[in-house]
Each structure stands twice: as C-alpha cells, then as structure tokens.
C-alpha cells in the first residue's frame, strides 16, 4: 500500500513570505496529523484532523499557521507570514480512527528553511 | 505536558542491551514508541495500551506501568540497525492530545 505523501520535500523562503505544504494520507486513514520538528527535538503536534474536522489545534500558532483538510483526504498546512523560528521539518502522519490508539504512519516531511 | 525520557543518549556495542524510559506527569492511556534515523521520518515500533494490550515489534519489547505512569523500551542484543533516536509519545484514550518526548539518541557501534 502507498505511504503518506508530502510535497515539496524542501523549501527555502525569506522571512515574511508565505509557504504551503501538502499531504496525502494513506487511503482509508481518517485521522491526519501535522507535526513541526525542530532540529534535535521531538515532533510537536500542530493540528489533528478526524476526517475533515479538527480534533486538536491547541498548539497551532493561529495568527500565522492555518490548515485545512477538504473532503477528508488531502490536507494543506500554510504559514503566512513565516518567521525565522519556523525553520523546521514539517511532518504529516495518518492513522486509523478508533477508540483505542493506533500507530501513526509518517510521510517523509518537508524541510523548511526561513532566511 | 511533554513526557520525560531517560537517558538522553546511550552508546552500545553490538549485542549489548539497552533500556529507555518514558514517564509522564499525567495519567497514561497509551504509550507509543517510534524510532527515527537521521534525516528520515519516525517509524512505528510499538503501542502499549491501558489494560495490557500491546501491538508491536518482534525483536523489541516494552512495559507499561499505568500506576507509575511510566513505560520502558527494552532493546536486547542490539544490532547496528538499532541506531537512531527513540521517541515515546503519549495521548489520551482516544489517541488525541498526542505529545512526543524529547527523544533518546542510541548509537550502536560494531
């Protein structure tokens, strides 16, 4: 089965510019996560979707970050405007829904550098 | 609240054993373990659920002490391929509010 797809793989932008990342989860996985991973740290959950509804966005900096998951499949994460501290790898993951916790399958990530 | 992992880093020779610990200040319903190699995405190893259910890896085992709010990952007879950073992750009973620990860097030397 195909894994989680993300694009682009790398992005370099100037501060105050905008950027968008795309994620296509594993087919049939209703739960989708966006993580930010700064070098040397663990992934930090930004937003979690169940189908096209937001389950958790408590750590999403909503003044500059936004995410959507139209039709409950693909998702887009946007940063507008970017700051230097946004330089990180942005990981998308998906999992099956359910009352118990399920393993998360991660995409390859998008490495963002903000200059 | 982020779980605490220990040790921060460990260096082993091939064939040696290691234990990585994960503890949380809040009640645990599930504990995930992932391994991440340099420049790659995290890869699932194991889930431990409240009530004793486990799903995971053949060669790696783990324990989950709900009372102490702790989990330990046991790597026995380590191989070079075990090198990487190990993260525990904790969530509520619906797999929400997921938080990863800071990671434990494991290096296995020949």
Tab-separated table of C-alpha atoms in Angstrom:
chain	number	residue	atom	x	y	z
A	1	UNK	CA	0.000	0.000	0.000
A	2	UNK	CA	1.203	3.509	-0.743
A	3	UNK	CA	2.571	5.518	2.174
A	4	UNK	CA	1.915	9.087	3.247
A	5	UNK	CA	2.929	11.516	0.520
A	6	UNK	CA	4.176	15.035	1.154
A	7	UNK	CA	5.350	17.848	-1.066
A	8	UNK	CA	7.509	19.736	-1.501
A	9	UNK	CA	10.418	17.919	0.167
A	10	UNK	CA	12.438	21.108	0.624
A	11	UNK	CA	11.534	24.781	0.667
A	12	UNK	CA	13.629	27.879	1.233
A	13	UNK	CA	11.888	31.209	1.716
A	14	UNK	CA	12.603	34.677	3.074
A	15	UNK	CA	11.018	35.758	6.358
A	16	UNK	CA	7.591	37.329	5.974
A	17	UNK	CA	6.881	35.232	2.868
A	18	UNK	CA	4.139	32.624	2.699
A	19	UNK	CA	4.503	28.887	2.192
A	20	UNK	CA	2.179	25.908	1.863
A	21	UNK	CA	2.743	22.202	2.372
A	22	UNK	CA	0.627	19.386	1.008
A	23	UNK	CA	-0.088	15.940	2.441
A	24	UNK	CA	-1.908	12.915	1.072
A	25	UNK	CA	-2.519	10.277	3.773
A	26	UNK	CA	-2.753	6.521	3.419
A	27	UNK	CA	-6.029	5.505	1.816
A	28	UNK	CA	-8.688	4.845	4.419
A	29	UNK	CA	-6.907	6.655	7.236
A	30	UNK	CA	-9.409	9.099	8.658
A	31	UNK	CA	-7.018	10.690	11.152
A	32	UNK	CA	-4.358	13.107	9.910
A	33	UNK	CA	-1.698	14.922	11.907
A	34	UNK	CA	0.663	17.785	11.171
A	35	UNK	CA	3.819	17.989	13.269
A	36	UNK	CA	6.641	20.505	13.472
A	37	UNK	CA	10.045	19.039	14.284
A	38	UNK	CA	12.821	21.449	15.133
A	39	UNK	CA	16.337	20.028	14.868
A	40	UNK	CA	17.230	17.976	17.926
A	41	UNK	CA	13.694	17.898	19.332
A	42	UNK	CA	10.733	15.561	19.238
A	43	UNK	CA	7.873	16.211	16.808
A	44	UNK	CA	5.372	18.739	18.139
A	45	UNK	CA	1.725	18.257	17.192
A	46	UNK	CA	0.307	21.295	15.415
A	47	UNK	CA	-3.101	20.012	14.376
A	48	UNK	CA	-5.053	16.755	14.247
A	49	UNK	CA	-7.966	16.088	11.915
A	50	UNK	CA	-10.588	13.369	12.093
A	51	UNK	CA	-11.992	13.206	8.566
A	52	UNK	CA	-12.347	16.911	7.734
A	53	UNK	CA	-12.992	18.085	11.290
A	54	UNK	CA	-10.363	19.485	13.652
A	55	UNK	CA	-9.849	17.371	16.778
A	56	UNK	CA	-6.916	19.243	18.322
A	57	UNK	CA	-5.265	22.501	17.261
A	58	UNK	CA	-4.244	23.717	20.701
A	59	UNK	CA	-0.589	24.141	19.712
A	60	UNK	CA	-1.156	25.687	16.299
A	61	UNK	CA	0.007	29.346	16.188
A	62	UNK	CA	-3.230	30.515	14.664
A	63	UNK	CA	-2.031	34.040	13.951
A	64	UNK	CA	0.235	32.685	11.215
A	65	UNK	CA	-0.498	28.991	10.685
A	66	UNK	CA	-3.608	27.528	9.104
A	67	UNK	CA	-4.553	24.071	7.931
A	68	UNK	CA	-7.423	22.512	6.113
A	69	UNK	CA	-8.493	19.075	5.057
A	70	UNK	CA	-11.085	19.357	2.369
A	71	UNK	CA	-13.205	16.268	1.675
A	72	UNK	CA	-11.440	14.427	4.492
A	73	UNK	CA	-8.488	13.266	2.399
A	74	UNK	CA	-5.655	15.617	1.353
A	75	UNK	CA	-4.518	18.360	3.675
A	76	UNK	CA	-2.667	21.645	3.313
A	77	UNK	CA	-0.698	23.476	6.009
A	78	UNK	CA	0.070	27.159	5.399
A	79	UNK	CA	2.356	29.624	7.105
A	80	UNK	CA	1.730	33.316	6.487
A	81	UNK	CA	3.949	35.222	7.183
A	82	UNK	CA	6.919	32.986	8.010
A	83	UNK	CA	9.384	33.787	10.783
A	84	UNK	CA	12.954	32.613	11.254
A	85	UNK	CA	11.862	30.294	14.092
A	86	UNK	CA	9.562	28.412	11.708
A	87	UNK	CA	12.600	26.699	10.197
A	88	UNK	CA	11.924	23.027	10.852
A	89	UNK	CA	10.788	19.788	9.270
A	90	UNK	CA	7.017	19.586	8.872
A	91	UNK	CA	5.788	16.038	9.150
A	92	UNK	CA	2.411	14.718	8.148
A	93	UNK	CA	1.155	11.458	9.617
A	94	UNK	CA	-2.030	9.435	9.316
A	95	UNK	CA	-3.670	6.683	11.296
A	96	UNK	CA	-6.860	4.675	11.501
A	97	UNK	CA	-9.512	6.154	13.760
A	98	UNK	CA	-10.922	4.358	16.719
A	99	UNK	CA	-11.452	4.350	20.449
A	100	UNK	CA	-8.003	2.947	21.058
A	101	UNK	CA	-4.806	4.495	19.887
A	102	UNK	CA	-3.410	3.407	16.528
A	103	UNK	CA	0.061	3.621	15.107
A	104	UNK	CA	0.885	6.703	13.110
A	105	UNK	CA	2.437	6.427	9.666
A	106	UNK	CA	4.663	9.359	8.805
A	107	UNK	CA	5.413	10.940	5.483
A	108	UNK	CA	8.984	11.936	4.506
A	109	UNK	CA	8.476	15.510	5.694
A	110	UNK	CA	9.087	18.946	4.231
A	111	UNK	CA	12.254	20.699	5.344
A	112	UNK	CA	11.576	24.435	5.585
A	113	UNK	CA	14.376	26.970	5.834
A	114	UNK	CA	13.413	30.577	6.549
A	115	UNK	CA	16.155	33.112	5.799
B	1	UNK	CA	2.678	18.179	29.037
B	2	UNK	CA	5.713	16.560	27.449
B	3	UNK	CA	6.785	13.145	28.791
B	4	UNK	CA	10.297	12.793	30.173
B	5	UNK	CA	12.734	10.343	28.613
B	6	UNK	CA	15.912	8.885	30.048
B	7	UNK	CA	18.689	8.543	29.287
B	8	UNK	CA	19.188	11.387	26.802
B	9	UNK	CA	21.777	9.371	24.932
B	10	UNK	CA	23.371	5.944	25.102
B	11	UNK	CA	26.240	4.268	23.278
B	12	UNK	CA	26.342	0.493	22.955
B	13	UNK	CA	28.400	-2.203	21.322
B	14	UNK	CA	26.629	-4.667	19.052
B	15	UNK	CA	24.981	-7.396	21.086
B	16	UNK	CA	24.545	-5.300	24.232
B	17	UNK	CA	21.186	-4.451	25.791
B	18	UNK	CA	19.591	-1.091	26.481
B	19	UNK	CA	16.577	0.250	28.333
B	20	UNK	CA	14.896	3.555	27.513
B	21	UNK	CA	12.432	5.020	29.966
B	22	UNK	CA	9.468	7.320	29.460
B	23	UNK	CA	7.463	8.902	32.262
B	24	UNK	CA	4.563	11.302	32.372
B	25	UNK	CA	3.087	13.593	34.993
B	26	UNK	CA	-0.434	12.835	33.776
B	27	UNK	CA	-2.407	9.601	33.502
B	28	UNK	CA	-1.392	7.461	30.565
B	29	UNK	CA	-3.886	5.691	28.331
B	30	UNK	CA	-1.487	4.712	25.615
B	31	UNK	CA	2.234	4.913	25.010
B	32	UNK	CA	3.723	4.842	21.540
B	33	UNK	CA	7.346	4.159	20.701
B	34	UNK	CA	8.949	5.354	17.455
B	35	UNK	CA	12.467	5.264	16.073
B	36	UNK	CA	13.826	7.997	13.828
B	37	UNK	CA	17.032	7.687	11.852
B	38	UNK	CA	18.910	10.782	10.820
B	39	UNK	CA	17.167	12.612	8.002
B	40	UNK	CA	14.225	10.215	7.969
B	41	UNK	CA	10.685	10.194	9.327
B	42	UNK	CA	9.798	8.436	12.594
B	43	UNK	CA	8.881	4.780	12.216
B	44	UNK	CA	6.433	2.981	14.481
B	45	UNK	CA	7.801	0.349	16.872
B	46	UNK	CA	5.172	-0.377	19.475
B	47	UNK	CA	1.979	0.734	21.182
B	48	UNK	CA	1.092	-0.136	24.743
B	49	UNK	CA	-2.484	0.424	25.795
B	50	UNK	CA	-4.089	0.770	29.175
B	51	UNK	CA	-5.314	-2.663	30.119
B	52	UNK	CA	-2.268	-4.506	28.891
B	53	UNK	CA	-2.781	-4.723	25.159
B	54	UNK	CA	0.377	-4.415	23.085
B	55	UNK	CA	0.980	-4.108	19.397
B	56	UNK	CA	4.445	-4.039	18.040
B	57	UNK	CA	7.748	-5.249	17.031
B	58	UNK	CA	9.133	-8.777	17.153
B	59	UNK	CA	12.587	-8.033	18.494
B	60	UNK	CA	11.814	-5.106	20.760
B	61	UNK	CA	9.733	-5.322	23.895
B	62	UNK	CA	8.238	-2.780	26.226
B	63	UNK	CA	6.459	-2.487	29.520
B	64	UNK	CA	3.749	-0.112	30.678
B	65	UNK	CA	3.207	0.664	34.356
B	66	UNK	CA	-0.072	2.592	34.451
B	67	UNK	CA	0.160	3.226	38.179
B	68	UNK	CA	3.611	4.796	37.943
B	69	UNK	CA	2.739	6.474	34.635
B	70	UNK	CA	5.866	5.003	33.080
B	71	UNK	CA	6.883	2.931	30.114
B	72	UNK	CA	10.194	1.277	29.294
B	73	UNK	CA	11.511	0.076	25.945
B	74	UNK	CA	13.864	-2.912	26.001
B	75	UNK	CA	16.352	-3.398	23.192
B	76	UNK	CA	18.101	-6.733	23.544
B	77	UNK	CA	21.119	-7.974	21.624
B	78	UNK	CA	21.309	-4.656	19.815
B	79	UNK	CA	22.208	-4.508	16.144
B	80	UNK	CA	23.806	-1.697	14.155
B	81	UNK	CA	20.389	-1.026	12.617
B	82	UNK	CA	19.019	-0.082	16.050
B	83	UNK	CA	20.925	3.210	15.950
B	84	UNK	CA	18.691	6.250	15.885
B	85	UNK	CA	16.631	8.459	18.141
B	86	UNK	CA	13.832	6.812	20.082
B	87	UNK	CA	10.731	8.795	20.962
B	88	UNK	CA	7.900	7.886	23.243
B	89	UNK	CA	4.558	9.540	22.618
B	90	UNK	CA	1.523	9.719	24.854
B	91	UNK	CA	-2.106	10.518	24.177
B	92	UNK	CA	-5.481	10.296	25.786
B	93	UNK	CA	-7.781	7.329	25.474
B	94	UNK	CA	-8.917	8.428	22.023
B	95	UNK	CA	-5.402	8.910	20.699
B	96	UNK	CA	-5.803	12.684	20.943
B	97	UNK	CA	-3.668	15.400	22.556
B	98	UNK	CA	-0.637	13.485	21.396
B	99	UNK	CA	2.741	14.606	22.777
B	100	UNK	CA	6.172	13.200	21.934
B	101	UNK	CA	9.043	13.078	24.398
B	102	UNK	CA	12.364	14.797	23.675
B	103	UNK	CA	13.981	11.577	22.446
B	104	UNK	CA	16.827	9.249	23.398
B	105	UNK	CA	19.722	9.017	20.980
B	106	UNK	CA	21.019	5.457	20.673
B	107	UNK	CA	24.290	4.673	18.940
B	108	UNK	CA	25.294	1.062	18.339
B	109	UNK	CA	28.939	0.560	17.494
B	110	UNK	CA	30.486	-2.525	15.871
